[in-house]
Structure formats: C-alpha cells, structure tokens
PDB file of C-alpha atoms in Angstrom:
ATOM      1  CA  GLU A 454      -6.513  13.045   3.485  1.00 77.00           C
ATOM      2  CA  PRO A 455     -10.033  12.802   4.960  1.00 82.00           C
ATOM      3  CA  GLU A 456     -10.232  11.272   8.392  1.00 90.00           C
ATOM      4  CA  VAL A 457     -12.718  10.340  11.072  1.00 94.00           C
ATOM      5  CA  THR A 458     -12.586  12.589  14.114  1.00 95.00           C
ATOM      6  CA  GLN A 459     -13.893  11.954  17.608  1.00 96.00           C
ATOM      7  CA  THR A 460     -14.512  14.177  20.615  1.00 96.00           C
ATOM      8  CA  PRO A 461     -13.669  14.255  23.408  1.00 96.00           C
ATOM      9  CA  SER A 462     -10.456  12.264  23.456  1.00 95.00           C
ATOM     10  CA  HIS A 463     -10.979  11.416  27.107  1.00 96.00           C
ATOM     11  CA  GLN A 464     -14.147  11.575  29.181  1.00 97.00           C
ATOM     12  CA  VAL A 465     -14.393  10.909  32.876  1.00 98.00           C
ATOM     13  CA  THR A 466     -17.846  10.466  34.336  1.00 97.00           C
ATOM     14  CA  GLN A 467     -19.500   9.171  37.457  1.00 97.00           C
ATOM     15  CA  MET A 468     -21.508   5.986  37.501  1.00 97.00           C
ATOM     16  CA  GLY A 469     -25.122   6.632  36.586  1.00 97.00           C
ATOM     17  CA  GLN A 470     -24.399   9.732  34.533  1.00 97.00           C
ATOM     18  CA  GLU A 471     -25.240  10.123  30.872  1.00 98.00           C
ATOM     19  CA  VAL A 472     -22.477  10.575  28.337  1.00 98.00           C
ATOM     20  CA  ILE A 473     -22.505  11.454  24.671  1.00 97.00           C
ATOM     21  CA  LEU A 474     -19.566  10.539  22.495  1.00 98.00           C
ATOM     22  CA  ARG A 475     -19.259  12.402  19.241  1.00 97.00           C
ATOM     23  CA  CYS A 476     -17.873  11.433  15.885  1.00 97.00           C
ATOM     24  CA  VAL A 477     -17.531  13.184  12.557  1.00 97.00           C
ATOM     25  CA  PRO A 478     -17.278  10.521   9.848  1.00 96.00           C
ATOM     26  CA  ILE A 479     -15.639  11.030   6.471  1.00 94.00           C
ATOM     27  CA  SER A 480     -17.984  13.263   4.535  1.00 90.00           C
ATOM     28  CA  ASN A 481     -19.061  11.041   1.642  1.00 87.00           C
ATOM     29  CA  HIS A 482     -19.356   7.852   3.662  1.00 91.00           C
ATOM     30  CA  LEU A 483     -22.710   6.205   4.165  1.00 90.00           C
ATOM     31  CA  TYR A 484     -22.171   3.519   6.801  1.00 92.00           C
ATOM     32  CA  PHE A 485     -21.268   4.301  10.381  1.00 94.00           C
ATOM     33  CA  TYR A 486     -20.161   2.138  13.266  1.00 96.00           C
ATOM     34  CA  TRP A 487     -19.306   2.183  16.933  1.00 98.00           C
ATOM     35  CA  TYR A 488     -16.880  -0.287  18.462  1.00 97.00           C
ATOM     36  CA  ARG A 489     -15.377  -0.476  21.901  1.00 96.00           C
ATOM     37  CA  GLN A 490     -12.186  -1.873  23.346  1.00 93.00           C
ATOM     38  CA  ILE A 491     -11.984  -2.613  27.030  1.00 94.00           C
ATOM     39  CA  LEU A 492      -8.401  -2.285  28.236  1.00 90.00           C
ATOM     40  CA  GLY A 493      -6.408  -5.348  27.275  1.00 85.00           C
ATOM     41  CA  GLN A 494      -9.238  -6.924  25.307  1.00 88.00           C
ATOM     42  CA  LYS A 495     -10.248  -7.198  21.690  1.00 89.00           C
ATOM     43  CA  VAL A 496     -12.153  -4.585  19.737  1.00 93.00           C
ATOM     44  CA  GLU A 497     -15.876  -5.375  19.895  1.00 95.00           C
ATOM     45  CA  PHE A 498     -18.650  -4.302  17.566  1.00 95.00           C
ATOM     46  CA  LEU A 499     -21.474  -2.308  19.120  1.00 97.00           C
ATOM     47  CA  VAL A 500     -23.693  -1.002  16.349  1.00 96.00           C
ATOM     48  CA  SER A 501     -23.892  -0.125  12.677  1.00 93.00           C
ATOM     49  CA  PHE A 502     -25.988   2.655  11.172  1.00 93.00           C
ATOM     50  CA  TYR A 503     -27.162   3.303   7.653  1.00 91.00           C
ATOM     51  CA  ASN A 504     -29.838   5.467   6.105  1.00 89.00           C
ATOM     52  CA  ASN A 505     -30.698   6.986   9.475  1.00 90.00           C
ATOM     53  CA  GLU A 506     -31.401   3.733  11.211  1.00 92.00           C
ATOM     54  CA  ILE A 507     -29.591   0.954  13.016  1.00 93.00           C
ATOM     55  CA  SER A 508     -28.560  -1.873  10.703  1.00 91.00           C
ATOM     56  CA  GLU A 509     -27.078  -4.270  13.227  1.00 90.00           C
ATOM     57  CA  LYS A 510     -26.354  -4.225  16.920  1.00 92.00           C
ATOM     58  CA  SER A 511     -24.524  -6.540  19.242  1.00 93.00           C
ATOM     59  CA  GLU A 512     -25.620  -7.985  22.559  1.00 93.00           C
ATOM     60  CA  ILE A 513     -23.590  -5.272  24.256  1.00 94.00           C
ATOM     61  CA  PHE A 514     -25.759  -2.569  22.718  1.00 96.00           C
ATOM     62  CA  ASP A 515     -28.637  -2.743  25.173  1.00 94.00           C
ATOM     63  CA  ASP A 516     -31.304  -0.182  26.063  1.00 95.00           C
ATOM     64  CA  GLN A 517     -28.722   1.994  27.786  1.00 96.00           C
ATOM     65  CA  PHE A 518     -27.132   2.772  24.436  1.00 97.00           C
ATOM     66  CA  SER A 519     -28.451   4.824  21.569  1.00 97.00           C
ATOM     67  CA  VAL A 520     -27.046   6.321  18.400  1.00 97.00           C
ATOM     68  CA  GLU A 521     -28.055   9.312  16.394  1.00 94.00           C
ATOM     69  CA  ARG A 522     -27.025  11.242  13.335  1.00 92.00           C
ATOM     70  CA  PRO A 523     -28.557  14.583  14.268  1.00 84.00           C
ATOM     71  CA  ASP A 524     -27.277  16.458  11.243  1.00 85.00           C
ATOM     72  CA  GLY A 525     -25.359  15.759   8.080  1.00 77.00           C
ATOM     73  CA  SER A 526     -22.019  15.415   9.768  1.00 86.00           C
ATOM     74  CA  ASN A 527     -22.134  14.191  13.366  1.00 93.00           C
ATOM     75  CA  PHE A 528     -22.715  10.643  14.572  1.00 96.00           C
ATOM     76  CA  THR A 529     -23.213  10.231  18.295  1.00 97.00           C
ATOM     77  CA  LEU A 530     -23.253   7.412  20.814  1.00 98.00           C
ATOM     78  CA  LYS A 531     -25.195   8.028  24.017  1.00 98.00           C
ATOM     79  CA  ILE A 532     -24.945   5.949  27.152  1.00 97.00           C
ATOM     80  CA  ARG A 533     -27.882   6.850  29.397  1.00 96.00           C
ATOM     81  CA  SER A 534     -26.699   5.610  32.759  1.00 95.00           C
ATOM     82  CA  THR A 535     -23.068   4.635  32.766  1.00 97.00           C
ATOM     83  CA  LYS A 536     -21.738   1.628  34.633  1.00 96.00           C
ATOM     84  CA  LEU A 537     -18.210   0.889  35.756  1.00 97.00           C
ATOM     85  CA  GLU A 538     -17.978  -1.786  33.076  1.00 96.00           C
ATOM     86  CA  ASP A 539     -18.626   0.806  30.359  1.00 97.00           C
ATOM     87  CA  SER A 540     -15.088   2.077  30.890  1.00 98.00           C
ATOM     88  CA  ALA A 541     -13.375   1.470  27.561  1.00 97.00           C
ATOM     89  CA  MET A 542     -12.018   3.078  24.438  1.00 95.00           C
ATOM     90  CA  TYR A 543     -14.856   3.788  22.031  1.00 97.00           C
ATOM     91  CA  PHE A 544     -14.065   3.924  18.338  1.00 97.00           C
ATOM     92  CA  CYS A 545     -16.198   5.368  15.604  1.00 97.00           C
ATOM     93  CA  ALA A 546     -15.736   4.123  12.046  1.00 96.00           C
ATOM     94  CA  SER A 547     -17.170   5.015   8.684  1.00 94.00           C
ATOM     95  CA  GLN A 548     -17.344   3.242   5.364  1.00 91.00           C
ATOM     96  CA  ASP A 549     -18.029   4.243   1.800  1.00 88.00           C
ATOM     97  CA  ARG A 550     -20.642   2.382  -0.185  1.00 78.00           C
ATOM     98  CA  GLY A 551     -19.202  -0.464  -2.207  1.00 69.00           C
ATOM     99  CA  TYR A 552     -15.956  -0.651  -0.286  1.00 73.00           C
ATOM    100  CA  ALA A 553     -15.194  -3.073   2.473  1.00 74.00           C
ATOM    101  CA  GLU A 554     -12.726  -1.156   4.589  1.00 87.00           C
ATOM    102  CA  GLN A 555     -13.816   0.868   7.535  1.00 91.00           C
ATOM    103  CA  TYR A 556     -11.913   3.953   8.592  1.00 93.00           C
ATOM    104  CA  PHE A 557     -11.513   4.433  12.304  1.00 95.00           C
ATOM    105  CA  GLY A 558     -11.304   7.541  14.408  1.00 94.00           C
ATOM    106  CA  PRO A 559      -8.704   7.964  17.161  1.00 93.00           C
ATOM    107  CA  GLY A 560     -11.147   6.918  19.854  1.00 95.00           C
ATOM    108  CA  THR A 561     -12.637   8.348  23.031  1.00 97.00           C
ATOM    109  CA  ARG A 562     -11.385   6.908  26.263  1.00 96.00           C
ATOM    110  CA  LEU A 563     -14.334   6.705  28.663  1.00 98.00           C
ATOM    111  CA  THR A 564     -13.567   6.299  32.341  1.00 98.00           C
ATOM    112  CA  VAL A 565     -16.501   5.642  34.659  1.00 97.00           C
ATOM    113  CA  THR A 566     -15.760   6.153  38.355  1.00 97.00           C
TER     114      THR A 566
ATOM    115  CA  ALA B  54     -21.143 -16.267  12.001  1.00 73.00           C
ATOM    116  CA  GLN B  55     -17.506 -15.393  11.652  1.00 80.00           C
ATOM    117  CA  SER B  56     -14.586 -15.504  14.044  1.00 88.00           C
ATOM    118  CA  VAL B  57     -10.896 -14.713  14.045  1.00 93.00           C
ATOM    119  CA  THR B  58      -8.068 -16.341  15.960  1.00 95.00           C
ATOM    120  CA  GLN B  59      -4.681 -14.714  16.282  1.00 96.00           C
ATOM    121  CA  LEU B  60      -2.005 -17.091  17.471  1.00 92.00           C
ATOM    122  CA  GLY B  61       0.387 -15.440  19.861  1.00 91.00           C
ATOM    123  CA  SER B  62      -0.681 -12.448  21.890  1.00 93.00           C
ATOM    124  CA  HIS B  63       2.926 -11.260  22.004  1.00 96.00           C
ATOM    125  CA  VAL B  64       5.604 -11.622  19.332  1.00 97.00           C
ATOM    126  CA  SER B  65       9.166 -10.353  19.642  1.00 97.00           C
ATOM    127  CA  VAL B  66      11.560 -10.067  16.738  1.00 97.00           C
ATOM    128  CA  SER B  67      14.940  -8.473  16.274  1.00 97.00           C
ATOM    129  CA  GLU B  68      15.281  -5.439  14.067  1.00 97.00           C
ATOM    130  CA  GLY B  69      15.849  -6.649  10.513  1.00 97.00           C
ATOM    131  CA  ALA B  70      14.282 -10.048  11.132  1.00 98.00           C
ATOM    132  CA  LEU B  71      11.196 -11.474   9.478  1.00 98.00           C
ATOM    133  CA  VAL B  72       7.869 -10.558  11.010  1.00 98.00           C
ATOM    134  CA  LEU B  73       5.159 -13.226  10.915  1.00 98.00           C
ATOM    135  CA  LEU B  74       1.838 -12.613  12.649  1.00 98.00           C
ATOM    136  CA  ARG B  75      -0.687 -15.413  12.382  1.00 97.00           C
ATOM    137  CA  CYS B  76      -4.404 -15.126  11.737  1.00 97.00           C
ATOM    138  CA  ASN B  77      -6.951 -17.854  11.131  1.00 96.00           C
ATOM    139  CA  TYR B  78     -10.579 -17.195  10.427  1.00 94.00           C
ATOM    140  CA  SER B  79     -13.831 -19.045  10.467  1.00 90.00           C
ATOM    141  CA  SER B  80     -16.577 -17.984   8.110  1.00 81.00           C
ATOM    142  CA  SER B  81     -19.595 -19.600   6.511  1.00 74.00           C
ATOM    143  CA  VAL B  82     -19.177 -17.561   3.333  1.00 78.00           C
ATOM    144  CA  PRO B  83     -16.133 -16.174   1.536  1.00 78.00           C
ATOM    145  CA  PRO B  84     -14.796 -13.502   3.837  1.00 86.00           C
ATOM    146  CA  TYR B  85     -13.200 -10.148   3.407  1.00 90.00           C
ATOM    147  CA  LEU B  86     -10.078  -9.968   5.560  1.00 93.00           C
ATOM    148  CA  PHE B  87      -8.133  -7.089   7.027  1.00 95.00           C
ATOM    149  CA  TRP B  88      -5.132  -6.277   9.100  1.00 97.00           C
ATOM    150  CA  TYR B  89      -5.221  -3.152  11.233  1.00 96.00           C
ATOM    151  CA  VAL B  90      -2.397  -1.668  13.302  1.00 96.00           C
ATOM    152  CA  GLN B  91      -2.791   0.280  16.528  1.00 92.00           C
ATOM    153  CA  TYR B  92       0.048   2.398  17.826  1.00 91.00           C
ATOM    154  CA  PRO B  93      -0.012   3.368  21.504  1.00 85.00           C
ATOM    155  CA  ASN B  94      -2.829   5.762  22.344  1.00 77.00           C
ATOM    156  CA  GLN B  95      -3.984   5.903  18.741  1.00 83.00           C
ATOM    157  CA  GLY B  96      -6.837   4.519  16.681  1.00 85.00           C
ATOM    158  CA  LEU B  97      -6.854   1.659  14.234  1.00 92.00           C
ATOM    159  CA  GLN B  98      -5.095   2.126  10.917  1.00 93.00           C
ATOM    160  CA  LEU B  99      -5.762  -0.145   7.961  1.00 94.00           C
ATOM    161  CA  LEU B 100      -2.614  -1.990   6.861  1.00 96.00           C
ATOM    162  CA  LEU B 101      -4.082  -4.090   4.078  1.00 95.00           C
ATOM    163  CA  LYS B 102      -7.175  -5.924   2.946  1.00 93.00           C
ATOM    164  CA  TYR B 103      -8.246  -8.931   0.941  1.00 93.00           C
ATOM    165  CA  THR B 104     -11.602  -8.856  -0.800  1.00 88.00           C
ATOM    166  CA  THR B 105     -11.373 -10.794  -4.051  1.00 85.00           C
ATOM    167  CA  GLY B 106      -8.770 -11.532  -6.706  1.00 86.00           C
ATOM    168  CA  ALA B 107      -5.076 -11.893  -6.022  1.00 88.00           C
ATOM    169  CA  THR B 108      -4.514 -13.798  -2.810  1.00 90.00           C
ATOM    170  CA  LEU B 109      -1.239 -12.065  -1.981  1.00 95.00           C
ATOM    171  CA  VAL B 110      -1.989  -8.516  -0.958  1.00 96.00           C
ATOM    172  CA  LYS B 111       0.460  -5.762  -0.240  1.00 96.00           C
ATOM    173  CA  GLY B 112      -0.142  -3.046   2.261  1.00 95.00           C
ATOM    174  CA  ILE B 113       1.507  -0.041   3.748  1.00 94.00           C
ATOM    175  CA  ASN B 114       4.878   0.028   5.482  1.00 93.00           C
ATOM    176  CA  GLY B 115       6.154  -3.045   3.607  1.00 96.00           C
ATOM    177  CA  PHE B 116       3.623  -5.484   5.035  1.00 97.00           C
ATOM    178  CA  GLU B 117       1.876  -8.143   3.029  1.00 97.00           C
ATOM    179  CA  ALA B 118      -0.529 -10.992   3.692  1.00 97.00           C
ATOM    180  CA  GLU B 119      -1.624 -14.078   1.822  1.00 96.00           C
ATOM    181  CA  PHE B 120      -5.160 -15.416   1.816  1.00 94.00           C
ATOM    182  CA  LYS B 121      -5.079 -19.210   1.912  1.00 94.00           C
ATOM    183  CA  LYS B 122      -8.580 -20.567   1.665  1.00 91.00           C
ATOM    184  CA  SER B 123      -7.531 -24.181   2.208  1.00 91.00           C
ATOM    185  CA  GLU B 124      -5.871 -23.241   5.486  1.00 93.00           C
ATOM    186  CA  THR B 125      -8.424 -20.527   6.410  1.00 93.00           C
ATOM    187  CA  SER B 126      -5.471 -18.271   7.109  1.00 95.00           C
ATOM    188  CA  PHE B 127      -4.436 -14.701   6.449  1.00 97.00           C
ATOM    189  CA  HIS B 128      -0.979 -14.356   7.998  1.00 98.00           C
ATOM    190  CA  LEU B 129       0.782 -11.001   7.992  1.00 98.00           C
ATOM    191  CA  THR B 130       4.457 -10.793   7.062  1.00 98.00           C
ATOM    192  CA  LYS B 131       7.196  -8.261   6.634  1.00 98.00           C
ATOM    193  CA  PRO B 132      10.670  -9.287   5.459  1.00 97.00           C
ATOM    194  CA  SER B 133      12.605  -6.941   7.712  1.00 97.00           C
ATOM    195  CA  ALA B 134      11.305  -5.464  10.955  1.00 97.00           C
ATOM    196  CA  HIS B 135      11.889  -1.840  11.879  1.00 96.00           C
ATOM    197  CA  MET B 136      11.709  -0.372  15.344  1.00 96.00           C
ATOM    198  CA  SER B 137       8.763   1.708  14.159  1.00 95.00           C
ATOM    199  CA  ASP B 138       6.753  -1.488  13.556  1.00 97.00           C
ATOM    200  CA  ALA B 139       6.306  -1.982  17.284  1.00 96.00           C
ATOM    201  CA  ALA B 140       2.545  -1.824  17.797  1.00 96.00           C
ATOM    202  CA  GLU B 141      -0.513  -3.999  18.250  1.00 95.00           C
ATOM    203  CA  TYR B 142      -1.847  -5.740  15.178  1.00 97.00           C
ATOM    204  CA  PHE B 143      -5.426  -6.878  14.707  1.00 96.00           C
ATOM    205  CA  CYS B 144      -6.779  -9.250  12.129  1.00 96.00           C
ATOM    206  CA  ALA B 145     -10.433  -8.735  11.230  1.00 95.00           C
ATOM    207  CA  VAL B 146     -13.069 -10.334   9.044  1.00 92.00           C
ATOM    208  CA  THR B 147     -16.307  -9.174   7.506  1.00 87.00           C
ATOM    209  CA  LEU B 148     -18.748 -10.825   5.180  1.00 75.00           C
ATOM    210  CA  GLY B 149     -18.944  -8.355   2.340  1.00 61.00           C
ATOM    211  CA  SER B 150     -19.062  -4.795   1.163  1.00 58.00           C
ATOM    212  CA  GLY B 151     -21.701  -2.393   0.066  1.00 56.00           C
ATOM    213  CA  SER B 152     -23.629  -2.713   3.287  1.00 69.00           C
ATOM    214  CA  ALA B 153     -23.226  -2.051   6.972  1.00 70.00           C
ATOM    215  CA  ARG B 154     -21.432  -5.214   7.948  1.00 83.00           C
ATOM    216  CA  GLN B 155     -19.610  -5.414  11.228  1.00 88.00           C
ATOM    217  CA  LEU B 156     -15.958  -6.248  11.535  1.00 92.00           C
ATOM    218  CA  THR B 157     -15.075  -9.121  13.828  1.00 92.00           C
ATOM    219  CA  PHE B 158     -11.626  -8.697  15.316  1.00 95.00           C
ATOM    220  CA  GLY B 159      -9.080 -11.093  16.680  1.00 95.00           C
ATOM    221  CA  SER B 160      -7.594 -10.569  20.114  1.00 94.00           C
ATOM    222  CA  GLY B 161      -4.574  -8.776  18.730  1.00 95.00           C
ATOM    223  CA  THR B 162      -0.849  -9.461  18.654  1.00 96.00           C
ATOM    224  CA  GLN B 163       1.555  -7.101  20.352  1.00 96.00           C
ATOM    225  CA  LEU B 164       4.705  -6.863  18.257  1.00 97.00           C
ATOM    226  CA  THR B 165       7.936  -5.915  19.999  1.00 97.00           C
ATOM    227  CA  VAL B 166      10.999  -5.122  17.910  1.00 97.00           C
ATOM    228  CA  LEU B 167      14.297  -5.604  19.688  1.00 96.00           C
ATOM    229  CA  PRO B 168      17.369  -3.574  18.761  1.00 94.00           C
TER     230      PRO B 168
END
C-alpha cells in the first residue's frame, strides 16, 4: 500500500542552524501539507501546497519557514534559523484530488538545542 | 473558521468495555470530519471519515462514529475495547475536498485500556 515517507526520523540541531525536513508523498497525490505537534500539544497546520505554490499558511509559518517541491517526488520544509520553540514532531501529509482524507507520514522529530 | 473540541484528554476503559471518545466541532459550513489514531512514536493513521451521505460511518479496527448535525458532534465508539486500542485519538475537521484545505485537529484523547 502506498505511503508517505519522511526523513530523517530524528534531527538534532543547534539554535540558529538551518534544517531541511524531507517528505516523499504518495505518488499520484496533488496536495501536500506540513503540520507540527509540539510535545503534549495538538497537531497544528503549517502550510499547504498545490500546483507548485503555497495554497494556505498558518500564523506559525513565518519568514523562517519555506517549502519546496524540487522534483516530482520530494516535498521539503526548510527552517532557516531554528529556535528552541521549533522543537516538535513535524508531519508531512498528502492528499489526492477529489478526496478529503490526508495521508500522514511517520514524522520527523526535530530537537533544537 | 472551524474548531474541534475533544472532551476528556484521558479516557480509561476496561478490556471488553465500550469505548466512547467525544468530539464536538464548530464550522460555518458543512464540515468533513475525521478520526485519526496515533500509536506511540508513530504518525497519524486515518480511522474513519464523514464527508456526505450516511451519518453513521464505520472505520478500521471496529470503530465507528456518528455525525449528528443538530448536536455538532462526531463521537467515536467501539463496542468492545482491546488492549491494542491504547493510543491517542484525534478528531479533525476540514471544509471540503478537491482542494488544499487544512485539517484542524482537536487536542486529542489518550485512551488507556485496562486488563
């Protein structure tokens, strides 16, 4: 069964460093998302992406964040200068056109020290 | 704007007992509703969804949920809990399909199943 994959599973970085989180969505899906979950809190929407551009973004998704689909398969989330409060589990999700459900990857746990 | 409220951050049931996890939503338009489950150190897995049509929806692992528009609820039930059901459950809402619409999640309910 097709699934969303994410790498790495765990990333540790120092404050101020840039990180790139990678996702490979399900191959025929057209809509892509990033969410995050700070430990003990709810899952929060960051950004959605369709047709090579951002569709929606939340207040969390400020200038430090960017997304890219550099080729036909990968979908990346970049944080330019990480802060302690960026420590969270980051989930990628993808969605087929015409269907409501989003399929989530296993997540990348980002730890900023 | 939409929002989701899950009543009870922790629910404990005995093995074999009824599971009831509560979810209420707020939405300005007819919503699409979902339940996701998260096992420890894993991602989110879709349990079931309501989009249109039959208001009682069945999902995986014996779970079901009923959309009640008058009560703005979408409670998740399972007649008989198994130890393997222990996980965190998230209710989520979105405002449609066929476009990049964000999911709004509730705070989650941690289900513990007691032997």
